[in-house]
Short mmCIF file of C-alpha atoms in Angstrom, two decimals:
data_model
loop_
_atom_site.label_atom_id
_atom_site.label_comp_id
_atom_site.label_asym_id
_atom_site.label_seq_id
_atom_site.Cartn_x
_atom_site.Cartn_y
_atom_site.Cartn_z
CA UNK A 4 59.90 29.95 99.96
CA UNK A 5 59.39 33.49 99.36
CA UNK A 6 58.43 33.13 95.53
CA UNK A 7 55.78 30.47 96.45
CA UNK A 8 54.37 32.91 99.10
CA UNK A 9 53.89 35.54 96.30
CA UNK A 10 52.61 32.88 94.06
CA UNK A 11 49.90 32.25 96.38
CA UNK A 12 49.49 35.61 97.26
CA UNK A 13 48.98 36.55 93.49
CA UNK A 14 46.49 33.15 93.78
CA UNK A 15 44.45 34.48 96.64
CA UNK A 16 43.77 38.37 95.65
CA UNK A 17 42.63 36.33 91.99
CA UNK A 18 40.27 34.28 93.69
CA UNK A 19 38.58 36.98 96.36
CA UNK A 20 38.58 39.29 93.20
CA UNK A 21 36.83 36.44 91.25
CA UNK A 22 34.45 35.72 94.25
CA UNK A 23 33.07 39.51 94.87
CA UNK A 24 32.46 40.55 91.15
CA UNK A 25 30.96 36.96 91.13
CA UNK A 26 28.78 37.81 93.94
CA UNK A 27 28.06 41.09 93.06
CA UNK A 28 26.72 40.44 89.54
CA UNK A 29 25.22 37.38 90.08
CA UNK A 30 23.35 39.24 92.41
CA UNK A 31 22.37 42.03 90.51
CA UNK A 32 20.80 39.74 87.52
CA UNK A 33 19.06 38.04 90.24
CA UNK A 34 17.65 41.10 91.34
CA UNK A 35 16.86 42.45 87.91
CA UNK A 36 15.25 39.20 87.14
CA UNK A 37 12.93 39.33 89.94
CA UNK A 38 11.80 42.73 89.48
CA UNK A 39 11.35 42.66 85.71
CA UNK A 40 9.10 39.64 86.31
CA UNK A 41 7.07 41.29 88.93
CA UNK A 42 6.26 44.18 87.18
CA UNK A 43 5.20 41.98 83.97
CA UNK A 44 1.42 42.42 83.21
CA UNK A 45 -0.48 40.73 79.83
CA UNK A 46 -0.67 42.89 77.13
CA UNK A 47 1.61 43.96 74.04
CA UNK A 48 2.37 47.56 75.29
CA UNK A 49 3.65 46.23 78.59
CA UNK A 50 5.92 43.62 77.20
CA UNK A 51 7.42 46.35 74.86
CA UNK A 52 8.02 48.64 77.84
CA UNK A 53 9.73 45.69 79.68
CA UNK A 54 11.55 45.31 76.45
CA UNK A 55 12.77 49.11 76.58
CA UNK A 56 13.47 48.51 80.23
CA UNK A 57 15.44 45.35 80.00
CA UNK A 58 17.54 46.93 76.76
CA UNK A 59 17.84 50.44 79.26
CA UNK A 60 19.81 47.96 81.86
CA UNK A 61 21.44 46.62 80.04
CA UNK A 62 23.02 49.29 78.59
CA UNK A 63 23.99 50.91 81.89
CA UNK A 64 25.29 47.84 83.02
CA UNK A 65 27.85 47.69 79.60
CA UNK A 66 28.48 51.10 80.77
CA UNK A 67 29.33 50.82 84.37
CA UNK A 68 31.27 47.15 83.01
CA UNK A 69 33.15 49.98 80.63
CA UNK A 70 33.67 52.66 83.97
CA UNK A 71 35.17 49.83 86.14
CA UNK A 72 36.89 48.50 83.58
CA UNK A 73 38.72 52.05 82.30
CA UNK A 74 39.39 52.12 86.37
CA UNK A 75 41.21 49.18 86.48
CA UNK A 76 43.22 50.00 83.86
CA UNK A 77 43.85 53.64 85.17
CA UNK A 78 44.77 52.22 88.49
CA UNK A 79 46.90 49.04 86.71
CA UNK A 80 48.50 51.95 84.57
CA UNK A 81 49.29 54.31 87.42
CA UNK A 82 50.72 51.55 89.41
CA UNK A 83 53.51 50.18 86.90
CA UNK A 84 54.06 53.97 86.03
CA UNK A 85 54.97 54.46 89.74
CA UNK A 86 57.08 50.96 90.07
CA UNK A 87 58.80 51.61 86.68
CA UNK A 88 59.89 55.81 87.71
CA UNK A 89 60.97 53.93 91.04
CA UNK A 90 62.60 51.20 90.24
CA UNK A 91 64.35 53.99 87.41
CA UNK A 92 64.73 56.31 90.26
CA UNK A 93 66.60 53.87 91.75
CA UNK A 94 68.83 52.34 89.26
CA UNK A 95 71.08 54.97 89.19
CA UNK A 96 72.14 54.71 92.72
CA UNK A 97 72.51 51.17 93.10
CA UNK A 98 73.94 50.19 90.09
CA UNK A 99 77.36 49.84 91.04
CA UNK A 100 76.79 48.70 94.67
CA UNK A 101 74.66 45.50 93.09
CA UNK A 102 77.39 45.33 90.53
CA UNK A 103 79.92 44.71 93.69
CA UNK A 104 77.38 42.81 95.38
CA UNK A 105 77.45 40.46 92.23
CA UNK A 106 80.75 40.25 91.70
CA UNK A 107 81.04 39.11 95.36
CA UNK A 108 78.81 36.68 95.58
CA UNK A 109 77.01 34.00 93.33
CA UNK A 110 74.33 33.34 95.37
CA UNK A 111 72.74 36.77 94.89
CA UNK A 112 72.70 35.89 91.27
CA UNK A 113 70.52 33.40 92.49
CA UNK A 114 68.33 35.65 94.56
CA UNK A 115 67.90 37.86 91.51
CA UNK A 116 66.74 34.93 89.27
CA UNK A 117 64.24 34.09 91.86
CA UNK A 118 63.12 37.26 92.27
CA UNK A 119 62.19 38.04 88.89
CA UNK A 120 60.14 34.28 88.68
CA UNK A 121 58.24 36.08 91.69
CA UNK A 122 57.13 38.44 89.56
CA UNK A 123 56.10 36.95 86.06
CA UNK A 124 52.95 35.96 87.95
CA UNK A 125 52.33 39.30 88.61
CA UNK A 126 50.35 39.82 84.91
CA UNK A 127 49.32 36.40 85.19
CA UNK A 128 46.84 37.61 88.23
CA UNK A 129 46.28 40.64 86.82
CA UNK A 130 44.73 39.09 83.39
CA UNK A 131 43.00 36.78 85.70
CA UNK A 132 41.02 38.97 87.53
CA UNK A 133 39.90 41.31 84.59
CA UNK A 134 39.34 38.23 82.31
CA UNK A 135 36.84 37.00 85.66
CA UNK A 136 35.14 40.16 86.01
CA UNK A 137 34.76 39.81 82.15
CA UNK A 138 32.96 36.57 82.40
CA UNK A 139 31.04 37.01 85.39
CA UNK A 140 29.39 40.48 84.02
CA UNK A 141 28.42 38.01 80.99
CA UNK A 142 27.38 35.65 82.79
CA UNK A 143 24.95 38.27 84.79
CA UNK A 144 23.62 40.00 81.59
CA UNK A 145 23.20 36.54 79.76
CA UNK A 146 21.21 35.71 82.63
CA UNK A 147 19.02 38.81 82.89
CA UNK A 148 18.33 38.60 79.08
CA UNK A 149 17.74 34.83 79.40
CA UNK A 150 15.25 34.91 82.29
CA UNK A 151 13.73 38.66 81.57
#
């Protein structure tokens, strides 16, 4: 019961992760979009400025894509850092007492197993929500470049 409430757990931060950078880029093409074709005017100069403009955005949004991304990865970084000098931290002092505990009983062998399935979907998520910011700020910029 408990590893299928983490598995949806893991499901649901995905998909509201997935939603917002959705919504947020999507957004901000559509925005772009409008406002590069309100400011276009006939003429050869203006279409080069728009082109130095759109090229300009572009390039702040790969760098802002880069910023959040090298946050992420900070923040992923820091957290297994922090679970690994824990769970080290740890190890030491309740080695033998889960060593007794196993010896005791089988079923905690059980618990263990389970445990650990809880957590392979922990990557899983993880992969999923960089992978959908990925493709979402692609989908944005293709759209901006596409429609500008």
């Amino acid at each position: 019961m408990a590893l299928f409430l983490l598995k949806l757990i893991f499901f649901a931060v995905s998909l509201v992760s997935n939603l917002v950078s959705r919504l947020i880029f999507s957004t901000i093409a559509h925005l772009l979009v409008l406002l590069i074709h309100g400011f276009k005017l006939p003429g050869q100069a203006i279409h080069g400025g728009l082109g130095q403009v759109s090229e300009a955005i572009k390039s702040c949004l790969e760098y802002f894509l880069g910023l959040i991304m090298e946050a992420i990865s900070a923040l992923i970084s820091t957290f297994f850092d922090y679970l690994i000098e824990s769970v080290t931290g740890s190890a030491a002092v309740t080695t033998s007492t889960i060593w007794d505990l196993l010896e005791k009983t089988k079923t905690s062998l059980d618990a263990l197993k389970s445990f650990q399935e809880a957590f392979e979907g922990l990557p899983e998520m993880i992969f999923n929500i960089v992978m959908d910011l990925w493709n979402n700020f692609k989908d944005a910029l293709g759209y901006v470049v596409e429609n500008a």
